[in-house]
């Protein structure tokens, strides 16, 4: 029997059994305001030590709340997407789903990466708005109201966080992250990349429909620029991560940067063409110099072997780089053509062997 497509599964998960109905709340002036429902989506890769604390904070927002500007909202659901990390996050997620009625867990069949896990959660979200945040605790749920105020005041369908403090990472990681965004904004002419953040608010219907059509290899923030025109930023304060070791190493960060490059459009292919024109022009100039020296020079032959080797290295390196970039674009297209899914959900996590003795208790004390 064929496996249902990821889109079909996501659409099925996105249909609630009953609509979320919340009564309006009373505003500061005595009028009755609409209560906006917010679905919080958290991709979980290595969240064994941090996700329980984040869920406890989000649970406080499941009651009717009011933003700083007086808009009513409530976190109607907390969607946790298990992305098959190396720790025991699956056990923690099962316990959280049992302890909190607003927690829903989406189980992916294997590790697909943060973007794919986030999109899977967006496909299953039901709220008027979708908030995406990291599992490590550096994103403060207290700013959800600020996001909503910004979206309503500026009529924005997408709101990114704008950190007002230094990111709680090492200096080298902060510099490389900032540098990657600057390169993408300047060299690849994609200025929107400078505001990309994983802490964001998206209008619910846009997020769900985008999740349905997103294909393999897509970078979520780039895809959002295809369908959203009015984007805003809200100031936030980032907190220190709740674990000692970050879930991202430099290899994974470079992989994300390269995915942004490939999804940003055909600018990379244009750079390849520009590189070819530049090398051809340089070769023509060098040929003119050699011919001129032979015709009008003092009769001495130009240096040969060293210059030839240098030219061969430069040209062959440019050719290989160009072919590699073109191959990457073709690889993305191939994944789409053959129908490689962006993600695949399953009904439950991979079974574990039955624990004995002290290992039976999978509560908070077992997370260390």
Tab-separated table of C-alpha atoms in Angstrom:
chain	number	residue	atom	x	y	z
A	1	UNK	CA	0.000	0.000	0.000
A	2	UNK	CA	1.519	3.416	-0.897
A	3	UNK	CA	2.515	5.759	1.892
A	4	UNK	CA	0.319	8.896	2.028
A	5	UNK	CA	2.134	12.052	0.953
A	6	UNK	CA	3.412	14.503	3.536
A	7	UNK	CA	1.022	17.111	2.199
A	8	UNK	CA	-1.979	14.836	2.703
A	9	UNK	CA	-0.903	13.960	6.234
A	10	UNK	CA	-0.272	17.603	7.082
A	11	UNK	CA	-3.664	18.632	5.729
A	12	UNK	CA	-5.347	15.906	7.773
A	13	UNK	CA	-3.560	17.002	10.925
A	14	UNK	CA	-4.430	20.615	10.261
A	15	UNK	CA	-8.186	19.950	10.390
A	16	UNK	CA	-9.449	20.351	13.971
A	17	UNK	CA	-12.257	18.157	15.219
A	18	UNK	CA	-14.069	21.219	16.483
A	19	UNK	CA	-13.297	24.879	15.826
A	20	UNK	CA	-11.436	26.869	18.475
A	21	UNK	CA	-14.008	29.261	19.896
A	22	UNK	CA	-12.936	31.799	22.488
A	23	UNK	CA	-15.165	34.501	23.956
A	24	UNK	CA	-14.116	38.116	23.504
A	25	UNK	CA	-12.358	39.801	26.398
A	26	UNK	CA	-13.073	43.209	27.847
A	27	UNK	CA	-10.606	45.910	26.828
A	28	UNK	CA	-9.299	48.832	28.852
A	29	UNK	CA	-12.113	51.098	27.637
A	30	UNK	CA	-14.840	48.661	28.560
A	31	UNK	CA	-15.395	47.468	24.984
A	32	UNK	CA	-15.324	43.838	24.013
A	33	UNK	CA	-12.332	42.696	21.993
A	34	UNK	CA	-11.756	39.591	19.943
A	35	UNK	CA	-9.489	36.974	21.474
A	36	UNK	CA	-6.820	35.934	18.986
A	37	UNK	CA	-5.798	32.276	19.165
A	38	UNK	CA	-2.083	31.539	18.897
A	39	UNK	CA	-0.497	28.190	18.034
A	40	UNK	CA	3.079	27.889	19.260
A	41	UNK	CA	5.257	25.562	17.160
A	42	UNK	CA	8.516	24.280	18.643
A	43	UNK	CA	10.804	21.910	16.697
A	44	UNK	CA	12.495	19.627	19.217
A	45	UNK	CA	15.865	18.056	18.417
A	46	UNK	CA	17.807	18.104	21.685
A	47	UNK	CA	15.212	19.369	24.114
A	48	UNK	CA	15.416	16.809	26.905
A	49	UNK	CA	16.759	19.366	29.385
A	50	UNK	CA	14.919	22.488	28.200
A	51	UNK	CA	11.548	21.763	26.612
A	52	UNK	CA	9.679	21.054	29.874
A	53	UNK	CA	10.559	24.493	31.255
A	54	UNK	CA	9.505	26.195	28.028
A	55	UNK	CA	6.168	24.364	27.988
A	56	UNK	CA	5.540	25.392	31.603
A	57	UNK	CA	6.027	29.040	30.608
A	58	UNK	CA	3.779	28.692	27.576
A	59	UNK	CA	1.114	27.011	29.689
A	60	UNK	CA	0.672	30.285	31.596
A	61	UNK	CA	-0.444	31.883	28.311
A	62	UNK	CA	-3.152	29.295	27.635
A	63	UNK	CA	-5.477	31.393	29.805
A	64	UNK	CA	-7.088	34.487	28.301
A	65	UNK	CA	-4.371	37.143	28.240
A	66	UNK	CA	-4.027	40.746	27.140
A	67	UNK	CA	-1.141	42.236	25.155
A	68	UNK	CA	0.584	45.478	26.243
A	69	UNK	CA	-1.674	47.326	23.766
A	70	UNK	CA	-4.825	45.695	25.145
A	71	UNK	CA	-5.437	43.042	22.497
A	72	UNK	CA	-6.860	39.774	23.779
A	73	UNK	CA	-5.104	36.505	22.955
A	74	UNK	CA	-4.630	32.992	24.199
A	75	UNK	CA	-2.191	30.222	23.343
A	76	UNK	CA	-4.696	27.642	22.136
A	77	UNK	CA	-2.134	24.882	21.535
A	78	UNK	CA	1.550	24.061	21.910
A	79	UNK	CA	2.718	21.976	18.941
A	80	UNK	CA	5.951	20.111	19.694
A	81	UNK	CA	7.600	18.461	16.670
A	82	UNK	CA	9.962	15.603	17.510
A	83	UNK	CA	12.870	15.718	15.037
A	84	UNK	CA	14.684	12.562	16.165
A	85	UNK	CA	17.512	14.066	18.179
A	86	UNK	CA	20.226	12.029	19.908
A	87	UNK	CA	18.803	12.446	23.426
A	88	UNK	CA	15.652	11.240	25.220
A	89	UNK	CA	13.405	14.062	24.075
A	90	UNK	CA	10.737	11.599	22.951
A	91	UNK	CA	10.151	10.423	26.522
A	92	UNK	CA	9.863	13.997	27.750
A	93	UNK	CA	7.417	14.888	24.963
A	94	UNK	CA	5.193	11.916	25.772
A	95	UNK	CA	5.052	13.000	29.411
A	96	UNK	CA	4.300	16.623	28.475
A	97	UNK	CA	1.467	15.539	26.181
A	98	UNK	CA	-0.024	13.563	29.076
A	99	UNK	CA	0.410	16.382	31.622
A	100	UNK	CA	-0.794	19.359	29.531
A	101	UNK	CA	-4.044	19.272	27.571
A	102	UNK	CA	-2.845	22.017	25.211
A	103	UNK	CA	0.287	20.110	24.152
A	104	UNK	CA	0.203	18.204	20.853
A	105	UNK	CA	3.182	16.209	19.623
A	106	UNK	CA	4.017	15.646	15.950
A	107	UNK	CA	6.316	12.654	15.452
A	108	UNK	CA	8.600	12.768	12.410
A	109	UNK	CA	9.814	9.474	10.951
A	110	UNK	CA	13.466	10.596	11.087
A	111	UNK	CA	15.581	13.715	11.472
A	112	UNK	CA	14.624	16.189	8.737
A	113	UNK	CA	16.121	19.397	10.145
A	114	UNK	CA	14.760	22.478	11.894
A	115	UNK	CA	13.048	24.030	8.874
A	116	UNK	CA	11.212	20.843	7.907
A	117	UNK	CA	10.159	20.217	11.516
A	118	UNK	CA	8.882	23.788	11.825
A	119	UNK	CA	6.903	23.474	8.588
A	120	UNK	CA	5.413	20.174	9.802
A	121	UNK	CA	4.234	21.953	12.948
A	122	UNK	CA	2.813	24.838	10.917
A	123	UNK	CA	0.817	22.388	8.798
A	124	UNK	CA	-0.786	20.962	11.946
A	125	UNK	CA	-1.376	24.329	13.681
A	126	UNK	CA	-4.963	25.561	14.071
A	127	UNK	CA	-4.658	29.050	15.556
A	128	UNK	CA	-5.316	32.467	14.033
A	129	UNK	CA	-1.584	33.108	14.405
A	130	UNK	CA	1.448	30.821	14.527
A	131	UNK	CA	4.483	31.549	16.678
A	132	UNK	CA	7.662	29.566	16.022
A	133	UNK	CA	10.386	29.375	18.651
A	134	UNK	CA	13.474	27.363	19.558
A	135	UNK	CA	13.530	24.606	22.139
A	136	UNK	CA	16.559	25.840	24.084
A	137	UNK	CA	14.827	28.545	26.146
A	138	UNK	CA	16.511	31.617	24.656
A	139	UNK	CA	13.158	32.791	23.237
A	140	UNK	CA	10.960	34.339	25.924
A	141	UNK	CA	7.226	33.486	25.563
A	142	UNK	CA	6.479	36.799	27.251
A	143	UNK	CA	7.038	38.554	23.915
A	144	UNK	CA	4.159	36.767	22.166
A	145	UNK	CA	1.885	39.693	23.049
A	146	UNK	CA	4.431	42.145	21.634
A	147	UNK	CA	4.480	40.186	18.376
A	148	UNK	CA	0.699	40.342	18.123
A	149	UNK	CA	0.587	44.083	18.865
A	150	UNK	CA	3.179	44.717	16.144
A	151	UNK	CA	1.265	42.615	13.615
A	152	UNK	CA	-2.029	44.412	14.321
A	153	UNK	CA	-0.561	47.913	14.476
A	154	UNK	CA	1.452	47.565	11.257
A	155	UNK	CA	-1.015	45.231	9.503
A	156	UNK	CA	1.788	42.722	9.050
A	157	UNK	CA	1.293	39.064	8.187
A	158	UNK	CA	4.792	38.176	9.391
A	159	UNK	CA	6.690	39.554	12.380
A	160	UNK	CA	10.313	38.695	13.108
A	161	UNK	CA	12.017	39.167	16.442
A	162	UNK	CA	14.664	41.879	16.564
A	163	UNK	CA	17.085	41.136	19.426
A	164	UNK	CA	18.070	44.235	21.385
A	165	UNK	CA	20.906	42.519	23.243
A	166	UNK	CA	23.969	40.577	22.194
A	167	UNK	CA	23.094	37.048	21.191
A	168	UNK	CA	23.915	34.509	23.927
A	169	UNK	CA	26.475	32.702	21.772
A	170	UNK	CA	30.226	32.849	21.337
A	171	UNK	CA	31.829	35.794	19.539
A	172	UNK	CA	32.910	33.673	16.573
A	173	UNK	CA	29.424	32.232	16.040
A	174	UNK	CA	27.821	35.677	16.261
A	175	UNK	CA	30.299	37.054	13.711
A	176	UNK	CA	29.869	34.167	11.272
A	177	UNK	CA	26.072	34.290	11.543
A	178	UNK	CA	26.004	38.019	10.909
A	179	UNK	CA	28.551	37.709	8.117
A	180	UNK	CA	26.520	35.013	6.358
A	181	UNK	CA	23.430	37.241	6.341
A	182	UNK	CA	25.446	40.200	5.020
A	183	UNK	CA	26.914	38.059	2.217
A	184	UNK	CA	23.456	36.846	1.256
A	185	UNK	CA	22.103	40.402	1.326
A	186	UNK	CA	24.892	41.928	-0.766
A	187	UNK	CA	26.487	39.311	-3.007
A	188	UNK	CA	23.260	37.438	-3.690
A	189	UNK	CA	21.055	40.569	-3.593
A	190	UNK	CA	18.683	39.233	-0.943
A	191	UNK	CA	18.343	42.077	1.607
A	192	UNK	CA	15.466	40.412	3.493
A	193	UNK	CA	17.935	37.869	4.892
A	194	UNK	CA	19.293	40.351	7.440
A	195	UNK	CA	16.121	40.103	9.531
A	196	UNK	CA	15.617	36.316	9.407
A	197	UNK	CA	15.033	34.866	12.885
A	198	UNK	CA	13.554	31.584	14.087
A	199	UNK	CA	11.467	33.485	16.678
A	200	UNK	CA	8.616	34.754	14.496
A	201	UNK	CA	4.847	35.291	14.233
A	202	UNK	CA	3.015	34.221	11.064
A	203	UNK	CA	-0.628	34.647	10.159
A	204	UNK	CA	-2.181	31.223	10.569
A	205	UNK	CA	-3.832	30.730	7.181
A	206	UNK	CA	-0.680	31.831	5.359
A	207	UNK	CA	1.498	29.510	7.419
A	208	UNK	CA	-0.754	26.504	6.846
A	209	UNK	CA	-1.057	27.028	3.098
A	210	UNK	CA	2.672	27.586	2.724
A	211	UNK	CA	3.313	24.350	4.624
A	212	UNK	CA	1.097	22.486	2.147
A	213	UNK	CA	3.064	23.601	-0.919
A	214	UNK	CA	6.603	23.707	0.530
A	215	UNK	CA	8.866	21.231	-1.240
A	216	UNK	CA	12.066	19.474	-0.274
A	217	UNK	CA	15.095	21.734	0.038
A	218	UNK	CA	13.103	24.862	0.823
A	219	UNK	CA	14.385	27.380	3.368
A	220	UNK	CA	11.413	28.559	5.395
A	221	UNK	CA	12.293	32.250	5.646
A	222	UNK	CA	13.050	32.468	1.930
A	223	UNK	CA	9.723	30.752	1.168
A	224	UNK	CA	7.932	33.280	3.387
A	225	UNK	CA	9.290	36.127	1.234
A	226	UNK	CA	7.551	34.532	-1.750
A	227	UNK	CA	4.088	34.832	-0.202
A	228	UNK	CA	4.321	37.687	2.333
A	229	UNK	CA	4.799	41.317	1.381
A	230	UNK	CA	4.121	43.149	4.641
A	231	UNK	CA	6.747	42.116	7.202
A	232	UNK	CA	7.571	43.813	10.501
A	233	UNK	CA	10.003	43.407	13.393
A	234	UNK	CA	9.391	43.420	17.136
A	235	UNK	CA	12.108	44.131	19.724
A	236	UNK	CA	12.887	41.201	22.036
A	237	UNK	CA	15.519	40.308	24.621
A	238	UNK	CA	17.185	36.959	24.086
A	239	UNK	CA	17.920	34.769	27.097
A	240	UNK	CA	20.831	32.422	27.645
A	241	UNK	CA	20.310	28.905	26.310
A	242	UNK	CA	19.122	26.400	28.883
A	243	UNK	CA	21.844	23.890	28.043
A	244	UNK	CA	25.604	24.076	27.949
A	245	UNK	CA	26.157	22.816	24.394
A	246	UNK	CA	24.378	24.389	21.442
A	247	UNK	CA	22.427	22.186	19.073
A	248	UNK	CA	24.204	23.820	16.129
A	249	UNK	CA	27.802	23.331	15.098
A	250	UNK	CA	29.527	25.242	12.317
A	251	UNK	CA	28.881	22.490	9.780
A	252	UNK	CA	25.118	22.699	10.383
A	253	UNK	CA	25.238	26.504	10.266
A	254	UNK	CA	27.068	26.432	6.926
A	255	UNK	CA	24.501	23.933	5.652
A	256	UNK	CA	21.713	26.389	6.534
A	257	UNK	CA	23.572	29.224	4.815
A	258	UNK	CA	24.042	27.135	1.673
A	259	UNK	CA	20.341	26.246	1.658
A	260	UNK	CA	19.512	29.959	1.809
A	261	UNK	CA	21.810	30.564	-1.170
A	262	UNK	CA	20.138	27.872	-3.253
A	263	UNK	CA	16.616	29.039	-2.354
A	264	UNK	CA	17.272	32.747	-2.863
A	265	UNK	CA	16.697	32.545	-6.624
A	266	UNK	CA	18.849	32.456	-9.729
A	267	UNK	CA	21.300	35.045	-8.472
A	268	UNK	CA	23.921	32.320	-7.985
A	269	UNK	CA	23.628	31.251	-11.615
A	270	UNK	CA	24.016	34.857	-12.686
A	271	UNK	CA	27.194	35.081	-10.636
A	272	UNK	CA	28.488	32.023	-12.504
A	273	UNK	CA	27.824	33.769	-15.830
A	274	UNK	CA	29.491	36.942	-14.562
A	275	UNK	CA	32.490	34.910	-13.444
A	276	UNK	CA	32.796	33.388	-16.926
A	277	UNK	CA	32.604	36.806	-18.613
A	278	UNK	CA	35.227	38.204	-16.228
A	279	UNK	CA	37.630	35.318	-16.895
A	280	UNK	CA	37.105	35.643	-20.645
A	281	UNK	CA	37.828	39.361	-20.489
A	282	UNK	CA	40.944	38.717	-18.405
A	283	UNK	CA	42.101	36.108	-20.923
A	284	UNK	CA	41.590	38.577	-23.807
A	285	UNK	CA	43.621	41.230	-22.010
A	286	UNK	CA	46.421	38.760	-21.292
A	287	UNK	CA	46.420	37.605	-24.937
A	288	UNK	CA	46.683	41.223	-26.093
A	289	UNK	CA	49.639	41.801	-23.772
A	290	UNK	CA	51.451	38.703	-25.018
A	291	UNK	CA	50.826	39.566	-28.697
A	292	UNK	CA	51.860	43.166	-28.174
A	293	UNK	CA	55.026	42.106	-26.407
A	294	UNK	CA	55.852	39.681	-29.241
A	295	UNK	CA	55.299	42.308	-31.964
A	296	UNK	CA	56.646	45.437	-30.388
A	297	UNK	CA	58.761	44.190	-27.491
A	298	UNK	CA	62.489	43.617	-27.226
A	299	UNK	CA	62.218	40.070	-28.527
A	300	UNK	CA	62.268	38.315	-25.196
A	301	UNK	CA	59.578	35.673	-24.844
A	302	UNK	CA	57.187	36.202	-21.886
A	303	UNK	CA	57.540	33.923	-18.906
A	304	UNK	CA	55.777	30.709	-19.714
A	305	UNK	CA	55.398	27.868	-17.274
A	306	UNK	CA	54.573	29.845	-14.127
A	307	UNK	CA	51.956	32.010	-15.823
A	308	UNK	CA	50.392	29.008	-17.571
A	309	UNK	CA	50.109	27.062	-14.335
A	310	UNK	CA	48.549	30.047	-12.543
A	311	UNK	CA	46.038	30.573	-15.335
A	312	UNK	CA	45.149	26.863	-15.412
A	313	UNK	CA	44.597	26.779	-11.683
A	314	UNK	CA	42.402	29.883	-11.725
A	315	UNK	CA	40.347	28.777	-14.697
A	316	UNK	CA	39.941	25.166	-13.594
A	317	UNK	CA	38.998	26.280	-10.092
A	318	UNK	CA	36.378	28.667	-11.476
A	319	UNK	CA	34.996	25.936	-13.742
A	320	UNK	CA	34.748	23.408	-10.943
A	321	UNK	CA	33.115	25.942	-8.626
A	322	UNK	CA	30.624	26.893	-11.340
A	323	UNK	CA	29.783	23.282	-12.124
A	324	UNK	CA	29.359	22.522	-8.427
A	325	UNK	CA	26.931	25.419	-7.944
A	326	UNK	CA	24.930	24.406	-11.020
A	327	UNK	CA	24.850	20.818	-9.762
A	328	UNK	CA	23.430	21.988	-6.428
A	329	UNK	CA	20.597	23.785	-8.221
A	330	UNK	CA	19.919	20.702	-10.324
A	331	UNK	CA	19.922	18.556	-7.176
A	332	UNK	CA	17.210	20.708	-5.598
A	333	UNK	CA	15.155	20.480	-8.800
A	334	UNK	CA	15.657	16.711	-8.918
A	335	UNK	CA	14.335	16.274	-5.364
A	336	UNK	CA	11.196	18.140	-6.348
A	337	UNK	CA	10.726	16.172	-9.576
A	338	UNK	CA	11.089	12.747	-7.970
A	339	UNK	CA	8.716	13.701	-5.162
A	340	UNK	CA	11.151	13.478	-2.233
A	341	UNK	CA	9.044	14.532	0.792
A	342	UNK	CA	10.033	17.487	2.924
A	343	UNK	CA	8.980	15.514	6.003
A	344	UNK	CA	6.942	12.463	6.971
A	345	UNK	CA	4.947	12.045	10.173
A	346	UNK	CA	4.307	8.828	12.094
A	347	UNK	CA	1.807	7.898	14.796
A	348	UNK	CA	4.295	7.449	17.652
A	349	UNK	CA	8.012	7.658	18.430
A	350	UNK	CA	10.353	4.761	17.780
A	351	UNK	CA	9.746	2.187	20.579
A	352	UNK	CA	12.361	1.937	23.330
A	353	UNK	CA	13.230	-1.139	25.369
A	354	UNK	CA	11.389	-1.423	28.673
A	355	UNK	CA	13.382	0.299	31.416
A	356	UNK	CA	14.016	-1.358	34.739
A	357	UNK	CA	14.849	-0.158	38.210
A	358	UNK	CA	15.682	3.526	38.479
A	359	UNK	CA	15.169	4.005	34.740
A	360	UNK	CA	11.389	3.549	35.018
A	361	UNK	CA	10.800	7.075	36.266
A	362	UNK	CA	11.016	9.391	33.278
A	363	UNK	CA	10.034	12.489	35.178
A	364	UNK	CA	11.868	15.789	35.462
A	365	UNK	CA	14.607	14.303	37.600
A	366	UNK	CA	15.522	11.839	34.849
A	367	UNK	CA	16.344	14.580	32.333
A	368	UNK	CA	19.809	15.311	33.616
